[in-house]
Amino acid sequence: MNPLPKNTPGMYRLIVTHYLISGICFAMLALLLLVLSGNFPSHYFAPGTLAITHLAALGWGTLIIFGACYQLLPVLLECDLYSNRLPWVVLSLFLPGLFCLVYSFWVFDPGIHMQAAGVLLTSSVILFCVIVFKTAAKSTIASAHKDFILTSCIWLAATAVLGTLMVFNFKYAFLPKDHLHFLRLHAHMGIAGWFLMLIIGVSAKLIPMFLVSRSQPSKLLSWSFYLINISLLLFMVDGYIHGLNLKTHLVVAMMLCGLTLYLLYIRKCFQSRLKKKLDIPITKTVLSIVFLSLSVLLLPLIVQLSVQQSAWAVKLSSLYGMLIFMGWITALIMGQTFKTLPFIIWVKKYEHLSGKARIPMPADLYHTWLLKVQYFAYISFCAFFFAGFLLSNNVLIIVGAVSIVIAAFSYLGNVIILLTHKTTIQL
């Protein structure tokens, strides 16, 4: 399966630009973590935490997803992308909005710069959603993957709109409830609505493809789709009216059921795979699923502690966010980058030479030793940073922060090696 859509001039440049910029954002994110590591804030509403969280969610996670969607939508939906130019407009609005927002949070200046950032980011998100829906309108196929992707875009737009309203609320205070109340809703629309829905939709197609799985039980995906969306809608409505309460446990239980069905689908894919040996990228994908499961299992405890107004509710909420962004999403992106990007480069550089000369394989285009450095540095980060945060031990946090800097620059270095690869074969 060719991961690049046909007859789309400039699409290669668009996709690899997203991979490169998101890699740079990952390196910046790691450096900011290192700066904060000597006195890491325990509350998720601290300026530094807000800056890092939004850099992780937008610059690291969302930006690379945008690029991957431009690559994968034509493949998943079996039609051409709606526009080749509009994605560049999305990027030109997204980047200044992103960096302005991160800077505004870092110095915590909720004025014109933060407001402009919110407007730019929301505009770019809406244009991205237009591209996705217009592309889907050209497709004649019906699948669970399509439902997940389209629904995730609706949640993304809602997340961006609410986030912008919250930015303006800093100055004009027009929202009817306190800011932390809306922050909880904003965060979960983004985490469960955008990231979870989109990642399930895409991974449910890619993982069996990479593993060459014979069994792909689509009914499990369909039930997962409805349970996750219904639970998220209930959380939004009841959470807005009453905040976290004992009924939230039922909502979380429904979410857990939906996630469990997705994990059962992935388990079936692994059990029926023809490709038995797991490489480092796939191992990281498995690790990301472990982090997702751990973070979701924390939710009932966080809800209970919040109802009891325990001080541990805030600490565990921060840990939950880190497991999501630095665990689940980071491990998944680091793994899948080196399953997709090498193939994209290979198609560009070598597909026309296939059968005409001896050519390298996609896995030969990056440095395996650098991938191993990235892998072990990331494992060290997870072990030291999360333990240090729970134990309030700054030494462990600093060691973890140094480890993620090594992992991030190893990742970025390998991406640059891929993007600067030269074809030396002459016919």
Short mmCIF file of C-alpha atoms in Angstrom, two decimals:
data_model
loop_
_atom_site.label_atom_id
_atom_site.label_comp_id
_atom_site.label_asym_id
_atom_site.label_seq_id
_atom_site.Cartn_x
_atom_site.Cartn_y
_atom_site.Cartn_z
CA MET A 1 0.00 0.00 0.00
CA ASN A 2 1.48 3.34 -1.06
CA PRO A 3 1.32 5.81 1.88
CA LEU A 4 1.38 8.82 -0.43
CA PRO A 5 -1.66 9.87 -2.44
CA LYS A 6 -1.26 9.90 -6.19
CA ASN A 7 -1.25 12.97 -8.42
CA THR A 8 -0.75 15.49 -5.61
CA PRO A 9 2.14 17.85 -6.39
CA GLY A 10 3.86 19.18 -3.29
CA MET A 11 2.22 16.65 -0.97
CA TYR A 12 5.59 15.11 -0.05
CA ARG A 13 6.98 18.49 0.99
CA LEU A 14 3.85 19.26 3.03
CA ILE A 15 3.97 15.98 4.95
CA VAL A 16 7.68 15.99 5.78
CA THR A 17 7.45 19.65 6.88
CA HIS A 18 4.93 18.60 9.55
CA TYR A 19 7.18 15.76 10.73
CA LEU A 20 10.19 18.10 10.97
CA ILE A 21 8.42 20.93 12.83
CA SER A 22 6.76 18.54 15.27
CA GLY A 23 10.20 17.01 15.96
CA ILE A 24 11.55 20.49 16.71
CA CYS A 25 8.58 21.09 19.04
CA PHE A 26 9.40 17.81 20.82
CA ALA A 27 12.98 19.00 21.38
CA MET A 28 11.70 22.36 22.69
CA LEU A 29 9.26 20.53 24.96
CA ALA A 30 12.07 18.40 26.39
CA LEU A 31 14.23 21.48 27.04
CA LEU A 32 11.36 23.26 28.82
CA LEU A 33 10.86 20.18 31.01
CA LEU A 34 14.55 20.32 31.88
CA VAL A 35 14.30 24.04 32.75
CA LEU A 36 11.39 23.32 35.11
CA SER A 37 12.81 20.09 36.53
CA GLY A 38 14.68 21.74 39.42
CA ASN A 39 11.39 22.99 40.85
CA PHE A 40 8.68 21.13 38.97
CA PRO A 41 5.16 22.52 39.67
CA SER A 42 2.70 20.04 41.13
CA HIS A 43 -0.45 21.86 39.93
CA TYR A 44 -1.61 21.51 36.35
CA PHE A 45 -2.70 25.17 36.24
CA ALA A 46 0.81 26.54 36.86
CA PRO A 47 2.07 28.73 33.95
CA GLY A 48 5.00 26.45 33.10
CA THR A 49 2.79 23.37 33.12
CA LEU A 50 0.23 25.07 30.86
CA ALA A 51 2.97 26.07 28.41
CA ILE A 52 4.47 22.57 28.28
CA THR A 53 1.07 20.88 28.05
CA HIS A 54 -0.02 23.00 25.09
CA LEU A 55 3.33 22.58 23.35
CA ALA A 56 2.95 18.81 23.79
CA ALA A 57 -0.71 18.70 22.75
CA LEU A 58 -0.46 21.11 19.81
CA GLY A 59 3.12 21.30 18.58
CA TRP A 60 4.14 17.69 19.24
CA GLY A 61 0.87 15.75 19.04
CA THR A 62 -1.59 17.65 16.87
CA LEU A 63 0.88 18.98 14.30
CA ILE A 64 2.26 15.55 13.43
CA ILE A 65 -1.30 14.18 13.33
CA PHE A 66 -2.22 16.87 10.80
CA GLY A 67 0.69 15.80 8.61
CA ALA A 68 -0.13 12.11 9.02
CA CYS A 69 -3.77 12.78 8.11
CA TYR A 70 -2.77 14.49 4.86
CA GLN A 71 -0.77 11.36 4.11
CA LEU A 72 -3.27 8.73 5.29
CA LEU A 73 -6.71 10.16 4.52
CA PRO A 74 -6.49 9.43 0.79
CA VAL A 75 -5.36 5.89 1.63
CA LEU A 76 -8.00 5.24 4.31
CA LEU A 77 -10.86 6.88 2.40
CA GLU A 78 -9.69 5.82 -1.08
CA CYS A 79 -9.99 9.27 -2.64
CA ASP A 80 -7.82 12.34 -3.30
CA LEU A 81 -7.30 14.96 -0.62
CA TYR A 82 -9.79 17.82 -0.99
CA SER A 83 -7.09 20.48 -1.43
CA ASN A 84 -3.31 20.58 -1.71
CA ARG A 85 -3.04 24.30 -0.93
CA LEU A 86 -5.38 24.67 2.04
CA PRO A 87 -3.13 22.56 4.33
CA TRP A 88 -0.38 25.18 3.87
CA VAL A 89 -2.84 27.86 4.99
CA VAL A 90 -3.63 25.72 8.05
CA LEU A 91 0.07 25.47 8.87
CA SER A 92 0.69 29.21 8.34
CA LEU A 93 -2.07 30.02 10.87
CA PHE A 94 -1.23 27.19 13.26
CA LEU A 95 2.47 27.89 13.85
CA PRO A 96 2.31 31.57 14.93
CA GLY A 97 -0.74 30.73 17.05
CA LEU A 98 1.11 27.85 18.71
CA PHE A 99 4.30 29.70 19.61
CA CYS A 100 2.41 32.80 20.71
CA LEU A 101 0.20 30.70 22.98
CA VAL A 102 3.11 28.78 24.52
CA TYR A 103 5.04 32.01 25.18
CA SER A 104 1.94 33.69 26.66
CA PHE A 105 1.40 30.78 29.03
CA TRP A 106 5.09 30.60 29.97
CA VAL A 107 5.15 34.28 31.08
CA PHE A 108 1.42 34.09 31.85
CA ASP A 109 0.30 37.20 30.01
CA PRO A 110 -3.41 36.65 29.24
CA GLY A 111 -3.64 39.70 27.00
CA ILE A 112 -3.72 40.43 23.29
CA HIS A 113 -0.99 37.92 22.38
CA MET A 114 -2.80 35.00 24.02
CA GLN A 115 -6.08 36.12 22.47
CA ALA A 116 -4.55 36.40 19.00
CA ALA A 117 -3.04 32.93 19.48
CA GLY A 118 -6.45 31.49 20.33
CA VAL A 119 -8.05 33.02 17.23
CA LEU A 120 -5.23 31.81 14.94
CA LEU A 121 -5.28 28.27 16.32
CA THR A 122 -9.07 27.99 16.16
CA SER A 123 -9.07 29.27 12.57
CA SER A 124 -6.44 26.72 11.56
CA VAL A 125 -8.33 23.90 13.29
CA ILE A 126 -11.59 24.78 11.55
CA LEU A 127 -9.84 24.84 8.16
CA PHE A 128 -8.29 21.45 8.91
CA CYS A 129 -11.74 20.08 9.73
CA VAL A 130 -13.04 21.48 6.43
CA ILE A 131 -10.29 19.57 4.58
CA VAL A 132 -11.15 16.32 6.38
CA PHE A 133 -14.91 16.58 5.87
CA LYS A 134 -14.60 17.69 2.23
CA THR A 135 -12.26 14.76 1.58
CA ALA A 136 -14.64 12.34 3.32
CA ALA A 137 -17.53 13.68 1.21
CA LYS A 138 -15.70 12.45 -1.89
CA SER A 139 -15.32 8.97 -0.43
CA THR A 140 -17.84 6.23 -1.11
CA ILE A 141 -16.59 3.81 1.54
CA ALA A 142 -18.20 3.35 4.95
CA SER A 143 -16.00 2.17 7.81
CA ALA A 144 -15.42 2.51 11.53
CA HIS A 145 -12.11 4.24 10.75
CA LYS A 146 -13.95 6.97 8.87
CA ASP A 147 -16.45 7.46 11.72
CA PHE A 148 -13.67 7.78 14.30
CA ILE A 149 -11.72 10.31 12.21
CA LEU A 150 -14.70 12.54 11.37
CA THR A 151 -15.98 12.53 14.95
CA SER A 152 -12.51 13.35 16.29
CA CYS A 153 -12.48 16.48 14.11
CA ILE A 154 -15.77 17.64 15.63
CA TRP A 155 -14.30 17.23 19.10
CA LEU A 156 -11.12 19.02 18.02
CA ALA A 157 -13.10 22.03 16.79
CA ALA A 158 -15.11 22.09 20.03
CA THR A 159 -11.88 21.91 22.05
CA ALA A 160 -10.35 24.82 20.14
CA VAL A 161 -13.47 27.00 20.41
CA LEU A 162 -13.80 26.41 24.17
CA GLY A 163 -10.07 27.05 24.63
CA THR A 164 -10.34 30.40 22.84
CA LEU A 165 -13.36 31.37 24.92
CA MET A 166 -11.35 30.56 28.05
CA VAL A 167 -8.49 32.77 26.83
CA PHE A 168 -10.82 35.74 26.40
CA ASN A 169 -12.46 34.88 29.73
CA PHE A 170 -9.18 35.73 31.52
CA LYS A 171 -9.81 39.39 30.72
CA TYR A 172 -13.57 39.73 30.31
CA ALA A 173 -14.85 37.02 32.74
CA PHE A 174 -18.06 36.21 30.85
CA LEU A 175 -18.17 32.42 31.38
CA PRO A 176 -20.78 31.42 34.00
CA LYS A 177 -18.51 29.09 36.02
CA ASP A 178 -14.93 29.24 37.30
CA HIS A 179 -11.99 28.72 34.95
CA LEU A 180 -10.83 25.37 36.37
CA HIS A 181 -14.33 24.00 35.77
CA PHE A 182 -14.06 24.69 32.04
CA LEU A 183 -10.40 23.61 31.94
CA ARG A 184 -11.47 20.10 32.93
CA LEU A 185 -14.01 19.98 30.09
CA HIS A 186 -11.54 21.51 27.61
CA ALA A 187 -8.85 18.97 28.50
CA HIS A 188 -11.07 15.91 28.14
CA MET A 189 -12.60 17.06 24.88
CA GLY A 190 -9.05 17.23 23.57
CA ILE A 191 -7.76 14.02 25.15
CA ALA A 192 -10.73 11.67 24.67
CA GLY A 193 -12.52 13.44 21.82
CA TRP A 194 -9.62 14.46 19.58
CA PHE A 195 -6.59 12.31 20.42
CA LEU A 196 -8.27 9.08 21.52
CA MET A 197 -10.87 9.03 18.74
CA LEU A 198 -8.37 9.93 16.01
CA ILE A 199 -5.68 7.55 17.23
CA ILE A 200 -8.12 4.65 17.52
CA GLY A 201 -9.42 5.33 14.01
CA VAL A 202 -5.98 5.45 12.40
CA SER A 203 -4.21 2.82 14.52
CA ALA A 204 -7.05 0.34 13.99
CA LYS A 205 -6.06 0.45 10.32
CA LEU A 206 -2.27 0.79 10.56
CA ILE A 207 -1.46 -1.72 13.33
CA PRO A 208 -3.05 -4.71 11.54
CA MET A 209 -1.44 -3.53 8.30
CA PHE A 210 2.06 -3.41 9.84
CA LEU A 211 1.53 -6.72 11.66
CA VAL A 212 -0.15 -8.37 8.64
CA SER A 213 -3.07 -9.48 10.83
CA ARG A 214 -5.65 -11.93 9.56
CA SER A 215 -8.35 -11.02 12.12
CA GLN A 216 -9.77 -7.49 12.35
CA PRO A 217 -13.11 -7.70 14.24
CA SER A 218 -14.81 -4.45 13.18
CA LYS A 219 -17.78 -4.95 15.56
CA LEU A 220 -15.47 -4.31 18.51
CA LEU A 221 -14.51 -0.97 16.94
CA SER A 222 -18.14 0.00 16.34
CA TRP A 223 -19.12 -0.64 19.96
CA SER A 224 -16.00 1.15 21.14
CA PHE A 225 -16.97 4.17 19.03
CA TYR A 226 -20.44 4.49 20.57
CA LEU A 227 -19.39 3.84 24.17
CA ILE A 228 -16.54 6.38 24.11
CA ASN A 229 -18.64 9.09 22.49
CA ILE A 230 -21.68 8.57 24.71
CA SER A 231 -19.50 8.60 27.85
CA LEU A 232 -17.75 11.77 26.71
CA LEU A 233 -21.05 13.52 25.97
CA LEU A 234 -22.38 12.51 29.40
CA PHE A 235 -19.19 13.78 31.01
CA MET A 236 -19.55 17.14 29.24
CA VAL A 237 -23.19 17.62 30.26
CA ASP A 238 -23.02 16.31 33.83
CA GLY A 239 -19.54 17.76 34.36
CA TYR A 240 -20.74 21.20 33.31
CA ILE A 241 -23.82 21.11 35.54
CA HIS A 242 -22.49 19.33 38.62
CA GLY A 243 -18.71 19.02 38.22
CA LEU A 244 -17.05 15.78 39.33
CA ASN A 245 -19.42 13.69 41.46
CA LEU A 246 -20.27 10.07 42.22
CA LYS A 247 -22.18 9.74 38.91
CA THR A 248 -18.91 10.44 37.12
CA HIS A 249 -17.80 6.92 38.10
CA LEU A 250 -20.52 5.51 35.79
CA VAL A 251 -19.32 7.72 32.96
CA VAL A 252 -15.72 6.63 33.50
CA ALA A 253 -16.84 2.98 33.60
CA MET A 254 -18.51 3.42 30.21
CA MET A 255 -15.34 5.00 28.85
CA LEU A 256 -13.30 2.08 30.22
CA CYS A 257 -15.62 -0.38 28.48
CA GLY A 258 -15.19 1.44 25.17
CA LEU A 259 -11.41 1.50 25.56
CA THR A 260 -11.38 -2.18 26.56
CA LEU A 261 -13.16 -3.13 23.34
CA TYR A 262 -10.52 -1.24 21.34
CA LEU A 263 -7.76 -3.03 23.27
CA LEU A 264 -9.46 -6.38 22.56
CA TYR A 265 -9.44 -5.46 18.87
CA ILE A 266 -5.69 -4.73 19.05
CA ARG A 267 -5.17 -8.01 20.96
CA LYS A 268 -6.94 -9.93 18.18
CA CYS A 269 -4.71 -8.22 15.63
CA PHE A 270 -1.58 -9.24 17.54
CA GLN A 271 -2.79 -12.82 18.04
CA SER A 272 -3.54 -13.28 14.33
CA ARG A 273 -0.44 -11.52 13.00
CA LEU A 274 1.74 -13.16 10.38
CA LYS A 275 4.71 -10.92 11.26
CA LYS A 276 5.85 -12.47 14.55
CA LYS A 277 8.97 -10.42 15.31
CA LEU A 278 8.27 -7.02 16.90
CA ASP A 279 10.69 -4.21 16.03
CA ILE A 280 11.40 -1.15 18.21
CA PRO A 281 8.70 1.07 16.60
CA ILE A 282 6.00 -1.54 17.21
CA THR A 283 7.33 -2.15 20.75
CA LYS A 284 6.89 1.57 21.44
CA THR A 285 3.34 1.36 20.11
CA VAL A 286 2.64 -1.43 22.61
CA LEU A 287 4.23 0.69 25.36
CA SER A 288 1.97 3.60 24.41
CA ILE A 289 -1.09 1.39 24.89
CA VAL A 290 0.18 0.46 28.36
CA PHE A 291 0.46 4.16 29.26
CA LEU A 292 -3.04 4.83 27.93
CA SER A 293 -4.43 2.00 30.05
CA LEU A 294 -2.63 3.25 33.18
CA SER A 295 -3.90 6.80 32.70
CA VAL A 296 -7.50 5.69 32.24
CA LEU A 297 -7.30 3.40 35.26
CA LEU A 298 -6.29 6.45 37.31
CA LEU A 299 -9.54 8.23 36.46
CA PRO A 300 -11.83 6.50 39.03
CA LEU A 301 -9.31 7.29 41.78
CA ILE A 302 -9.01 10.93 40.67
CA VAL A 303 -12.81 11.29 40.63
CA GLN A 304 -13.14 9.79 44.12
CA LEU A 305 -10.35 11.97 45.55
CA SER A 306 -11.88 15.07 43.90
CA VAL A 307 -15.27 14.31 45.47
CA GLN A 308 -13.49 13.96 48.83
CA GLN A 309 -11.56 17.20 48.10
CA SER A 310 -8.25 15.45 48.77
CA ALA A 311 -4.98 17.23 47.99
CA TRP A 312 -3.87 14.11 46.12
CA ALA A 313 -6.55 14.75 43.48
CA VAL A 314 -4.49 17.60 42.01
CA LYS A 315 -1.23 15.61 42.08
CA LEU A 316 -2.79 12.57 40.43
CA SER A 317 -4.52 14.79 37.86
CA SER A 318 -1.09 16.16 36.90
CA LEU A 319 0.29 12.61 36.71
CA TYR A 320 -2.69 11.64 34.54
CA GLY A 321 -1.89 14.47 32.11
CA MET A 322 1.79 13.48 31.95
CA LEU A 323 0.90 9.83 31.31
CA ILE A 324 -1.32 10.99 28.46
CA PHE A 325 1.04 13.44 26.74
CA MET A 326 4.52 12.20 27.70
CA GLY A 327 3.50 8.55 27.92
CA TRP A 328 0.75 7.47 25.54
CA ILE A 329 1.02 10.12 22.81
CA THR A 330 4.82 10.48 22.89
CA ALA A 331 5.52 6.73 22.79
CA LEU A 332 3.00 6.29 19.98
CA ILE A 333 4.42 9.09 17.84
CA MET A 334 8.03 8.03 18.38
CA GLY A 335 7.12 4.49 17.38
CA GLN A 336 4.89 5.21 14.39
CA THR A 337 7.20 7.89 12.95
CA PHE A 338 9.75 5.23 12.07
CA LYS A 339 7.09 2.99 10.54
CA THR A 340 5.60 5.70 8.29
CA LEU A 341 8.25 8.35 7.55
CA PRO A 342 10.92 5.95 6.18
CA PHE A 343 8.34 4.53 3.78
CA ILE A 344 7.35 8.04 2.66
CA ILE A 345 11.01 8.88 1.98
CA TRP A 346 11.54 5.53 0.24
CA VAL A 347 8.56 6.07 -2.08
CA LYS A 348 9.89 9.50 -3.02
CA LYS A 349 13.51 8.43 -3.53
CA TYR A 350 13.40 4.82 -4.67
CA GLU A 351 9.97 3.63 -5.85
CA HIS A 352 10.78 4.52 -9.47
CA LEU A 353 13.95 2.40 -9.21
CA SER A 354 12.21 -0.69 -7.85
CA GLY A 355 13.09 -3.69 -10.01
CA LYS A 356 15.68 -1.71 -11.98
CA ALA A 357 18.53 -1.59 -9.47
CA ARG A 358 19.54 -2.82 -6.02
CA ILE A 359 17.96 -0.34 -3.61
CA PRO A 360 17.82 0.00 0.20
CA MET A 361 14.79 -0.91 2.27
CA PRO A 362 12.88 1.81 4.21
CA ALA A 363 14.47 0.65 7.51
CA ASP A 364 17.92 1.25 5.98
CA LEU A 365 17.30 4.98 5.62
CA TYR A 366 17.67 5.86 9.32
CA HIS A 367 20.26 4.97 11.98
CA THR A 368 19.20 1.96 14.03
CA TRP A 369 21.69 2.76 16.81
CA LEU A 370 20.15 6.23 17.18
CA LEU A 371 16.72 4.61 17.41
CA LYS A 372 18.02 2.41 20.24
CA VAL A 373 19.45 5.45 22.06
CA GLN A 374 16.07 7.16 21.73
CA TYR A 375 14.28 4.05 22.99
CA PHE A 376 16.41 3.49 26.10
CA ALA A 377 16.55 7.23 26.93
CA TYR A 378 12.75 7.34 26.75
CA ILE A 379 12.40 4.29 29.02
CA SER A 380 14.77 6.01 31.50
CA PHE A 381 12.64 9.16 31.36
CA CYS A 382 9.49 7.22 32.19
CA ALA A 383 11.10 5.39 35.09
CA PHE A 384 12.83 8.38 36.71
CA PHE A 385 10.48 11.26 35.92
CA PHE A 386 7.19 9.64 36.91
CA ALA A 387 8.73 8.13 40.07
CA GLY A 388 10.31 11.49 40.95
CA PHE A 389 7.02 13.30 40.49
CA LEU A 390 5.10 10.88 42.72
CA LEU A 391 7.81 10.93 45.39
CA SER A 392 8.44 14.70 45.07
CA ASN A 393 12.10 13.92 44.45
CA ASN A 394 13.76 16.63 42.32
CA VAL A 395 16.89 14.54 41.68
CA LEU A 396 14.84 11.81 39.98
CA ILE A 397 12.86 14.43 38.05
CA ILE A 398 16.09 16.05 36.79
CA VAL A 399 17.52 12.67 35.70
CA GLY A 400 14.25 11.97 33.90
CA ALA A 401 14.30 15.39 32.23
CA VAL A 402 17.87 14.86 30.98
CA SER A 403 16.76 11.49 29.60
CA ILE A 404 13.86 12.96 27.62
CA VAL A 405 16.20 15.62 26.18
CA ILE A 406 18.45 12.81 24.91
CA ALA A 407 15.42 10.94 23.53
CA ALA A 408 14.01 14.05 21.83
CA PHE A 409 17.27 15.03 20.14
CA SER A 410 17.89 11.42 19.09
CA TYR A 411 14.42 11.40 17.55
CA LEU A 412 14.95 14.76 15.82
CA GLY A 413 18.39 13.69 14.59
CA ASN A 414 16.99 10.54 13.00
CA VAL A 415 14.16 12.52 11.37
CA ILE A 416 16.71 14.94 9.89
CA ILE A 417 18.82 11.99 8.67
CA LEU A 418 15.73 10.64 6.90
CA LEU A 419 14.77 13.97 5.36
CA THR A 420 18.29 14.70 4.10
CA HIS A 421 18.84 11.22 2.63
CA LYS A 422 20.45 11.39 -0.81
CA THR A 423 19.84 8.89 -3.60
CA THR A 424 23.20 7.78 -4.97
CA ILE A 425 21.98 5.06 -7.32
CA GLN A 426 22.43 5.86 -11.00
CA LEU A 427 20.77 3.88 -13.79
#
